Short mmCIF file of C-alpha atoms and ligand atoms in Angstrom, two decimals:
data_model
loop_
_atom_site.label_atom_id
_atom_site.label_comp_id
_atom_site.label_asym_id
_atom_site.label_seq_id
_atom_site.Cartn_x
_atom_site.Cartn_y
_atom_site.Cartn_z
CA MET J 246 -17.50 -156.73 192.66
CA PRO J 247 -19.05 -155.70 189.34
CA GLN J 248 -15.65 -154.59 187.89
CA ILE J 249 -14.03 -158.00 188.38
CA THR J 250 -17.05 -159.70 186.92
CA THR J 251 -16.91 -157.42 183.87
CA ARG J 252 -13.19 -158.04 183.45
CA TYR J 253 -13.73 -161.78 183.85
CA VAL J 254 -16.44 -161.73 181.22
CA MET J 255 -14.19 -159.74 178.88
CA VAL J 256 -11.32 -162.20 179.32
CA VAL J 257 -13.61 -165.13 178.57
CA LEU J 258 -15.03 -163.37 175.52
CA VAL J 259 -11.61 -162.43 174.16
CA SER J 260 -10.37 -166.00 174.74
CA LEU J 261 -13.35 -167.36 172.87
CA LEU J 262 -12.57 -165.07 169.93
CA VAL J 263 -8.81 -165.66 169.88
CA LEU J 264 -8.52 -169.33 170.81
CA PRO J 265 -10.03 -170.74 167.62
CA LEU J 266 -7.53 -168.65 165.60
CA CYS J 267 -4.62 -169.93 167.67
CA GLY J 268 -5.87 -173.48 167.27
CA CYS J 269 -5.32 -173.14 163.51
CA GLY J 270 -1.73 -172.00 163.90
CA ASP J 271 -0.36 -174.94 161.98
CA ARG J 272 -2.81 -174.52 159.13
CA ASN J 273 -1.52 -173.43 155.77
CA PRO J 274 -2.87 -169.89 155.23
CA GLN J 275 -2.53 -170.17 151.46
CA ALA J 276 -4.71 -173.26 151.46
CA ASP J 277 -7.76 -171.45 152.83
CA LEU J 278 -10.63 -171.80 150.47
CA ASN J 279 -12.72 -168.91 149.18
CA PRO J 280 -16.09 -169.43 150.91
CA THR J 281 -18.04 -168.30 147.83
CA THR J 282 -16.28 -170.28 145.13
CA GLY J 283 -15.11 -173.15 147.36
CA LYS J 284 -11.76 -172.93 145.58
CA HIS J 285 -8.26 -172.05 146.70
CA SER J 286 -8.23 -168.26 146.99
CA ASP J 287 -4.64 -167.58 145.92
CA PRO J 288 -5.02 -166.44 142.29
CA ALA J 289 -1.62 -167.93 141.46
CA TRP J 290 -2.51 -171.30 143.04
CA LEU J 291 -2.03 -172.91 139.65
CA PRO J 292 0.46 -173.61 138.37
CA ALA J 293 3.12 -172.48 140.82
CA GLY J 294 1.30 -171.15 143.92
CA HIS J 295 0.51 -174.53 145.41
CA THR J 296 4.12 -175.60 144.93
CA ALA J 297 5.21 -172.68 147.09
CA ALA J 298 2.56 -173.59 149.67
CA VAL J 299 3.90 -177.13 149.84
CA GLN J 300 7.48 -175.96 150.11
CA ASP J 301 6.70 -173.30 152.72
CA HIS J 302 4.37 -175.32 154.89
CA GLY J 303 5.25 -178.94 154.32
CA TYR J 304 2.59 -181.34 153.08
CA ASN J 305 -0.21 -179.81 155.12
CA CYS J 306 -2.71 -180.68 152.42
CA THR J 307 -3.85 -183.97 153.86
CA GLU J 308 -6.80 -182.68 155.90
CA CYS J 309 -8.68 -182.07 152.65
CA HIS J 310 -6.78 -184.03 150.00
CA GLY J 311 -6.57 -187.16 152.16
CA ALA J 312 -3.79 -188.77 154.17
CA ASP J 313 -2.67 -190.57 150.99
CA LEU J 314 -3.20 -187.35 148.91
CA GLN J 315 -5.57 -189.35 146.69
CA GLY J 316 -8.42 -186.84 147.04
CA GLY J 317 -9.97 -187.05 150.51
CA ILE J 318 -12.94 -184.73 151.06
CA SER J 319 -11.68 -182.36 148.33
CA ARG J 320 -12.01 -185.19 145.79
CA VAL J 321 -9.02 -183.75 143.93
CA ALA J 322 -6.13 -186.20 143.88
CA CYS J 323 -2.68 -184.69 143.43
CA THR J 324 -2.19 -187.38 140.78
CA SER J 325 -5.13 -186.05 138.77
CA CYS J 326 -2.45 -183.77 137.31
CA HIS J 327 0.87 -185.18 138.50
CA LEU J 328 2.03 -188.38 136.88
CA GLU J 329 2.23 -191.23 139.37
CA ASN J 330 3.16 -189.30 142.53
CA ALA J 331 2.03 -186.30 144.59
CA ARG J 332 5.42 -184.78 145.16
CA GLN J 333 6.68 -184.48 141.60
CA VAL J 334 4.89 -183.62 138.38
CA HIS J 335 6.64 -186.35 136.40
CA PRO J 336 7.21 -189.98 137.39
CA ALA J 337 9.94 -190.20 140.04
CA GLY J 338 11.97 -192.53 137.83
CA TRP J 339 12.48 -189.81 135.21
CA GLY J 340 14.73 -187.81 137.53
CA GLN J 341 16.94 -185.47 135.52
CA PHE J 342 16.33 -187.45 132.32
CA ALA J 343 12.78 -186.27 131.60
CA TYR J 344 14.01 -184.98 128.23
CA ALA J 345 14.69 -188.54 127.11
CA LEU J 346 12.40 -190.78 129.18
CA HIS J 347 9.18 -188.91 128.35
CA SER J 348 9.10 -190.29 124.80
CA GLN J 349 8.50 -193.87 125.92
CA PHE J 350 5.77 -192.70 128.32
CA VAL J 351 3.95 -190.86 125.52
CA ARG J 352 4.26 -193.80 123.14
CA GLN J 353 2.65 -196.05 125.76
CA ASN J 354 0.06 -193.66 127.25
CA GLY J 355 -0.62 -190.98 124.65
CA THR J 356 -0.64 -187.27 125.40
CA ALA J 357 -3.85 -186.92 127.47
CA SER J 358 -1.97 -186.72 130.76
CA CYS J 359 0.39 -184.03 129.41
CA ALA J 360 -2.42 -181.99 127.82
CA VAL J 361 -3.67 -180.68 131.17
CA ALA J 362 -4.64 -176.97 131.27
CA SER J 363 -2.10 -176.13 133.98
CA CYS J 364 0.68 -178.46 132.79
CA HIS J 365 1.61 -178.34 129.08
CA GLY J 366 -1.75 -176.77 128.13
CA SER J 367 -4.80 -178.50 126.66
CA ASP J 368 -3.39 -177.78 123.17
CA LEU J 369 0.14 -178.85 124.25
CA ASN J 370 1.38 -175.35 123.38
CA GLY J 371 2.76 -174.80 126.87
CA VAL J 372 1.66 -172.77 129.89
CA SER J 373 3.35 -169.63 131.15
CA GLY J 374 5.24 -170.45 134.35
CA SER J 375 4.59 -174.17 133.94
CA GLY J 376 5.36 -176.85 131.34
CA PRO J 377 6.90 -175.80 128.00
CA SER J 378 5.29 -176.31 124.61
CA CYS J 379 6.20 -179.70 123.13
CA SER J 380 7.20 -177.76 120.02
CA SER J 381 9.76 -175.71 121.95
CA CYS J 382 12.03 -178.72 121.31
CA HIS J 383 10.28 -180.83 118.70
CA LEU J 384 10.33 -179.81 115.03
CA GLY J 385 7.37 -182.04 114.07
CA GLY J 386 4.68 -181.31 116.69
CA PRO J 387 4.00 -183.12 119.97
CA LEU J 388 4.58 -186.63 118.64
CA SER J 389 7.65 -186.14 116.51
CA ALA J 390 11.04 -184.76 117.50
CA HIS J 391 11.94 -184.33 113.83
CA PRO J 392 9.75 -182.93 111.05
CA GLN J 393 7.21 -185.67 110.39
CA THR J 394 8.23 -186.10 106.75
CA TRP J 395 11.73 -187.09 107.88
CA ASN J 396 10.51 -190.14 109.77
CA ALA J 397 10.17 -192.17 106.56
CA ASP J 398 13.92 -191.97 105.88
CA ILE J 399 15.75 -189.77 108.33
CA LEU J 400 19.20 -190.27 106.79
CA SER J 401 18.13 -188.90 103.42
CA PHE J 402 15.74 -186.22 104.64
CA HIS J 403 17.89 -184.59 107.33
CA ALA J 404 20.52 -183.87 104.66
CA GLY J 405 18.39 -181.00 103.37
CA TYR J 406 17.74 -179.61 106.83
CA GLY J 407 19.86 -176.52 106.24
CA SER J 408 17.37 -175.12 103.73
CA SER J 409 14.46 -175.44 106.19
CA TYR J 410 16.02 -175.28 109.65
CA PRO J 411 18.99 -173.46 111.16
CA THR J 412 21.66 -175.54 112.90
CA SER J 413 20.33 -174.18 116.21
CA ALA J 414 17.26 -176.40 115.70
CA CYS J 415 19.48 -179.50 116.14
CA ALA J 416 22.04 -177.89 118.47
CA THR J 417 19.79 -177.74 121.53
CA ALA J 418 21.01 -178.94 124.90
CA VAL J 419 18.64 -181.94 125.11
CA CYS J 420 18.62 -182.96 121.42
CA HIS J 421 22.02 -183.25 119.71
CA GLY J 422 23.78 -181.02 122.27
CA SER J 423 24.69 -177.36 121.98
CA ASP J 424 28.02 -178.42 120.41
CA LEU J 425 26.32 -181.07 118.17
CA LYS J 426 28.42 -183.74 119.92
CA GLY J 427 25.37 -185.67 121.14
CA VAL J 428 23.41 -186.03 124.39
CA PHE J 429 23.25 -188.98 126.79
CA LEU J 430 20.06 -191.02 126.11
CA SER J 431 19.02 -188.60 123.36
CA GLY J 432 20.29 -187.58 119.91
CA PRO J 433 23.65 -188.88 118.64
CA GLY J 434 26.54 -186.56 117.85
CA CYS J 435 26.63 -185.53 114.20
CA ASN J 436 30.29 -186.60 114.29
CA VAL J 437 29.20 -190.22 114.73
CA CYS J 438 28.67 -190.21 110.95
CA HIS J 439 30.10 -186.90 109.71
CA THR J 440 33.77 -186.09 109.98
CA ASN J 441 33.16 -182.39 109.30
CA LEU J 442 30.52 -181.77 111.98
C1 HEC Q 151 -9.34 -176.71 153.57
C2 HEC Q 151 -9.29 -177.78 152.61
C3 HEC Q 151 -8.09 -177.82 151.68
C4 HEC Q 151 -6.74 -177.77 152.01
C5 HEC Q 151 -6.10 -177.64 153.39
C6 HEC Q 151 -6.03 -177.90 150.76
N1 HEC Q 151 -6.90 -178.02 149.70
FE1 HEC Q 151 -6.45 -178.11 147.73
N2 HEC Q 151 -8.40 -178.20 147.23
C7 HEC Q 151 -9.45 -178.20 148.14
C8 HEC Q 151 -10.72 -178.24 147.40
C9 HEC Q 151 -12.11 -178.27 148.02
C10 HEC Q 151 -10.39 -178.26 146.03
C11 HEC Q 151 -11.37 -178.28 144.84
C12 HEC Q 151 -11.79 -176.86 144.54
C13 HEC Q 151 -10.71 -176.15 143.79
O1 HEC Q 151 -10.49 -176.49 142.62
O2 HEC Q 151 -10.04 -175.26 144.38
C14 HEC Q 151 -8.93 -178.23 145.95
C15 HEC Q 151 -8.23 -178.22 144.77
C16 HEC Q 151 -6.84 -178.19 144.69
C17 HEC Q 151 -6.09 -178.11 143.45
C18 HEC Q 151 -6.68 -178.04 142.04
C19 HEC Q 151 -7.10 -176.61 141.78
C20 HEC Q 151 -7.74 -176.44 140.41
O3 HEC Q 151 -8.09 -175.27 140.12
O4 HEC Q 151 -7.88 -177.39 139.64
C21 HEC Q 151 -4.77 -178.09 143.80
C22 HEC Q 151 -3.58 -177.99 142.87
C23 HEC Q 151 -4.69 -178.19 145.24
N3 HEC Q 151 -5.97 -178.22 145.75
C24 HEC Q 151 -3.52 -178.26 145.95
C25 HEC Q 151 -3.43 -178.20 147.34
C26 HEC Q 151 -2.19 -178.22 148.08
C27 HEC Q 151 -0.82 -178.37 147.44
C28 HEC Q 151 -2.50 -178.13 149.39
C29 HEC Q 151 -1.55 -178.09 150.57
C30 HEC Q 151 -0.45 -177.13 150.52
C31 HEC Q 151 -3.93 -178.03 149.49
N4 HEC Q 151 -4.46 -178.09 148.22
C32 HEC Q 151 -4.64 -177.90 150.67
C33 HEC Q 151 -9.34 -178.15 149.50
C34 HEC Q 151 -8.17 -178.00 150.22
C1 HEC Q 152 -4.72 -179.11 138.62
C2 HEC Q 152 -3.44 -179.80 138.47
C3 HEC Q 152 -2.62 -180.07 139.72
C4 HEC Q 152 -3.05 -180.66 140.88
C5 HEC Q 152 -4.43 -181.21 141.25
C6 HEC Q 152 -1.89 -180.71 141.75
N1 HEC Q 152 -0.80 -180.17 141.12
FE1 HEC Q 152 1.07 -179.93 141.94
N2 HEC Q 152 1.74 -179.19 140.16
C7 HEC Q 152 0.95 -178.91 139.06
C8 HEC Q 152 1.76 -178.24 138.07
C9 HEC Q 152 1.30 -177.75 136.70
C10 HEC Q 152 3.05 -178.11 138.62
C11 HEC Q 152 4.30 -177.46 137.97
C12 HEC Q 152 4.30 -176.04 138.39
C13 HEC Q 152 5.59 -175.33 138.08
O1 HEC Q 152 6.32 -175.74 137.17
O2 HEC Q 152 5.88 -174.34 138.79
C14 HEC Q 152 3.00 -178.72 139.94
C15 HEC Q 152 4.11 -178.80 140.80
C16 HEC Q 152 4.06 -179.30 142.07
C17 HEC Q 152 5.21 -179.42 142.95
C18 HEC Q 152 6.66 -179.10 142.57
C19 HEC Q 152 7.40 -180.40 142.21
C20 HEC Q 152 7.64 -180.59 140.75
O3 HEC Q 152 7.93 -181.74 140.30
O4 HEC Q 152 7.59 -179.60 139.99
C21 HEC Q 152 4.78 -179.93 144.15
C22 HEC Q 152 5.62 -180.25 145.38
C23 HEC Q 152 3.34 -180.13 144.02
N3 HEC Q 152 2.95 -179.73 142.74
C24 HEC Q 152 2.53 -180.64 145.00
C25 HEC Q 152 1.18 -180.96 144.83
C26 HEC Q 152 0.36 -181.60 145.83
C27 HEC Q 152 0.86 -182.02 147.22
C28 HEC Q 152 -0.89 -181.74 145.29
C29 HEC Q 152 -2.12 -182.32 145.92
C30 HEC Q 152 -2.49 -181.81 147.25
C31 HEC Q 152 -0.84 -181.19 143.94
N4 HEC Q 152 0.42 -180.73 143.70
C32 HEC Q 152 -1.92 -181.19 143.05
C33 HEC Q 152 -0.38 -179.22 138.89
C34 HEC Q 152 -1.20 -179.78 139.87
C1 HEC Q 153 12.98 -180.00 126.48
C2 HEC Q 153 12.74 -180.50 125.12
C3 HEC Q 153 11.50 -181.33 124.88
C4 HEC Q 153 10.20 -181.00 125.19
C5 HEC Q 153 9.66 -179.74 125.85
C6 HEC Q 153 9.40 -182.12 124.73
N1 HEC Q 153 10.18 -183.08 124.17
FE1 HEC Q 153 9.52 -184.84 123.40
N2 HEC Q 153 11.42 -185.28 122.82
C7 HEC Q 153 12.54 -184.53 123.14
C8 HEC Q 153 13.72 -185.25 122.69
C9 HEC Q 153 15.17 -184.80 122.86
C10 HEC Q 153 13.26 -186.44 122.09
C11 HEC Q 153 14.14 -187.55 121.46
C12 HEC Q 153 14.68 -188.39 122.60
C13 HEC Q 153 14.00 -189.70 122.72
O1 HEC Q 153 13.34 -190.16 121.78
O2 HEC Q 153 14.15 -190.33 123.78
C14 HEC Q 153 11.82 -186.43 122.18
C15 HEC Q 153 10.99 -187.43 121.71
C16 HEC Q 153 9.64 -187.51 121.89
C17 HEC Q 153 8.79 -188.57 121.39
C18 HEC Q 153 9.23 -189.76 120.51
C19 HEC Q 153 8.98 -189.44 119.04
C20 HEC Q 153 10.20 -189.00 118.31
O3 HEC Q 153 10.07 -188.38 117.23
O4 HEC Q 153 11.32 -189.27 118.76
C21 HEC Q 153 7.52 -188.30 121.81
C22 HEC Q 153 6.27 -189.14 121.52
C23 HEC Q 153 7.57 -187.07 122.56
N3 HEC Q 153 8.88 -186.62 122.59
C24 HEC Q 153 6.48 -186.46 123.15
C25 HEC Q 153 6.51 -185.18 123.74
C26 HEC Q 153 5.35 -184.47 124.21
C27 HEC Q 153 3.93 -184.99 124.14
C28 HEC Q 153 5.80 -183.28 124.68
C29 HEC Q 153 4.99 -182.17 125.33
C30 HEC Q 153 4.10 -182.53 126.40
C31 HEC Q 153 7.23 -183.25 124.53
N4 HEC Q 153 7.64 -184.42 123.95
C32 HEC Q 153 8.04 -182.18 124.90
C33 HEC Q 153 12.59 -183.32 123.74
C34 HEC Q 153 11.48 -182.64 124.22
C1 HEC Q 154 23.53 -192.00 111.67
C2 HEC Q 154 24.47 -191.24 110.83
C3 HEC Q 154 24.23 -189.74 110.76
C4 HEC Q 154 24.10 -188.85 111.79
C5 HEC Q 154 24.09 -189.15 113.29
C6 HEC Q 154 23.96 -187.56 111.19
N1 HEC Q 154 24.00 -187.65 109.85
FE1 HEC Q 154 23.89 -186.08 108.54
N2 HEC Q 154 24.07 -187.40 106.99
C7 HEC Q 154 24.16 -188.77 107.12
C8 HEC Q 154 24.15 -189.37 105.77
C9 HEC Q 154 24.20 -190.85 105.47
C10 HEC Q 154 24.03 -188.30 104.86
C11 HEC Q 154 23.94 -188.37 103.35
C12 HEC Q 154 22.44 -188.55 103.08
C13 HEC Q 154 22.03 -188.34 101.66
O1 HEC Q 154 22.68 -187.56 100.97
O2 HEC Q 154 21.00 -188.92 101.30
C14 HEC Q 154 23.99 -187.07 105.66
C15 HEC Q 154 23.90 -185.81 105.13
C16 HEC Q 154 23.91 -184.65 105.84
C17 HEC Q 154 23.95 -183.32 105.28
C18 HEC Q 154 24.02 -182.96 103.80
C19 HEC Q 154 25.43 -182.57 103.43
C20 HEC Q 154 26.35 -183.75 103.53
O3 HEC Q 154 27.35 -183.63 104.25
O4 HEC Q 154 26.08 -184.80 102.89
C21 HEC Q 154 23.92 -182.44 106.32
C22 HEC Q 154 23.96 -180.91 106.26
C23 HEC Q 154 23.84 -183.23 107.54
N3 HEC Q 154 23.84 -184.56 107.21
C24 HEC Q 154 23.79 -182.70 108.81
C25 HEC Q 154 23.76 -183.45 109.96
C26 HEC Q 154 23.68 -182.88 111.28
C27 HEC Q 154 23.61 -181.38 111.61
C28 HEC Q 154 23.67 -183.91 112.15
C29 HEC Q 154 23.55 -183.88 113.66
C30 HEC Q 154 22.42 -183.12 114.18
C31 HEC Q 154 23.74 -185.14 111.37
N4 HEC Q 154 23.79 -184.80 110.05
C32 HEC Q 154 23.79 -186.39 111.92
C33 HEC Q 154 24.27 -189.49 108.27
C34 HEC Q 154 24.16 -188.97 109.54
#
């Protein structure tokens, strides 16, 4: 029965080739590492690619990043970039109030953990598709919402703002509000002091 034997051998061979592939069915295809570089092969892995992988495939990162996502055999903890937790880039407690609660964090911890290449950029000038530049809101650089010179006496100095800054610089959604009527936990409404604004 040479034909049966040949067919049997073929079936075994094909099974041997296919079975290992099937066994990896629950593996995240985007998480496969490039064998030459040893890095994630998706060119868009940072900043947004890995987010999509997590959302599409659940948290199937543990086999390499550890059951607690603190590094495992990859030695890259999710919190080496994320602040405090693997699932969100910012501390969970910030919720929708990141615009206001980040200032206290930076005062206490400095900017090192924001100045990550894939987050707000090592120069804090922002990263395309990721965190904005600190100066997209601030007028005085990463550490100062207002121009630094104002900090000495903000009541006097802001009075001349019109010659240096357009109203739109104050009327942003997270600063004094697009209608200048103030923002919860952030800048007061101009009308708190001015009757004409
Ligand atoms: C097969 C093992 C493996 C799996 C599975 C895996 N990773 Fe990784 N990951 C690594 C290794 C090794 C590195 C370090 C090399 C590198 O930078 O790519 C790494 C690095 C990273 C980095 C940093 C990349 C950089 O350039 O700094 C991120 C982000 C990351 N992984 C996210 C994830 C996410 C999210 C998942 C799950 C959806 C995941 N990984 C699944 C092995 C893995
Ligand atoms: C090299 C830095 C880096 C590492 C390491 C890293 N992340 Fe991220 N992660 C980011 C950045 C930057 C973003 C924001 C990307 C964006 O805005 O699209 C992000 C966003 C996310 C998001 C979307 C949630 C949010 O708050 O925006 C998830 C989920 C996520 N990462 C999961 C993981 C997991 C799980 C790991 C570890 C396996 C990991 N990340 C490791 C940099 C990193
Ligand atoms: C979406 C707009 C926005 C972005 C982007 C932003 N900030 Fe802010 N920041 C604010 C607002 C609004 C305040 C004032 C609210 C407060 O003090 O709670 C502020 C205040 C601060 C303060 C307190 C100093 C001061 O003058 O009030 C620090 C420190 C700070 N931000 C750091 C940073 C850093 C570092 C970055 C970039 C990684 C950054 N911010 C990005 C809106 C922003
Ligand atoms: C905490 C009270 C207070 C708030 C809030 C405030 N101002 Fe003022 N503003 C003052 C005082 C006091 C002066 C007069 C300062 C001086 O002349 O030295 C002034 C002066 C000014 C002037 C100069 C013209 C004038 O009316 O005297 C302008 C323009 C101005 N503020 C704009 C704004 C804008 C825009 C906002 C909101 C983004 C704002 N102010 C919020 C107290 C405030």
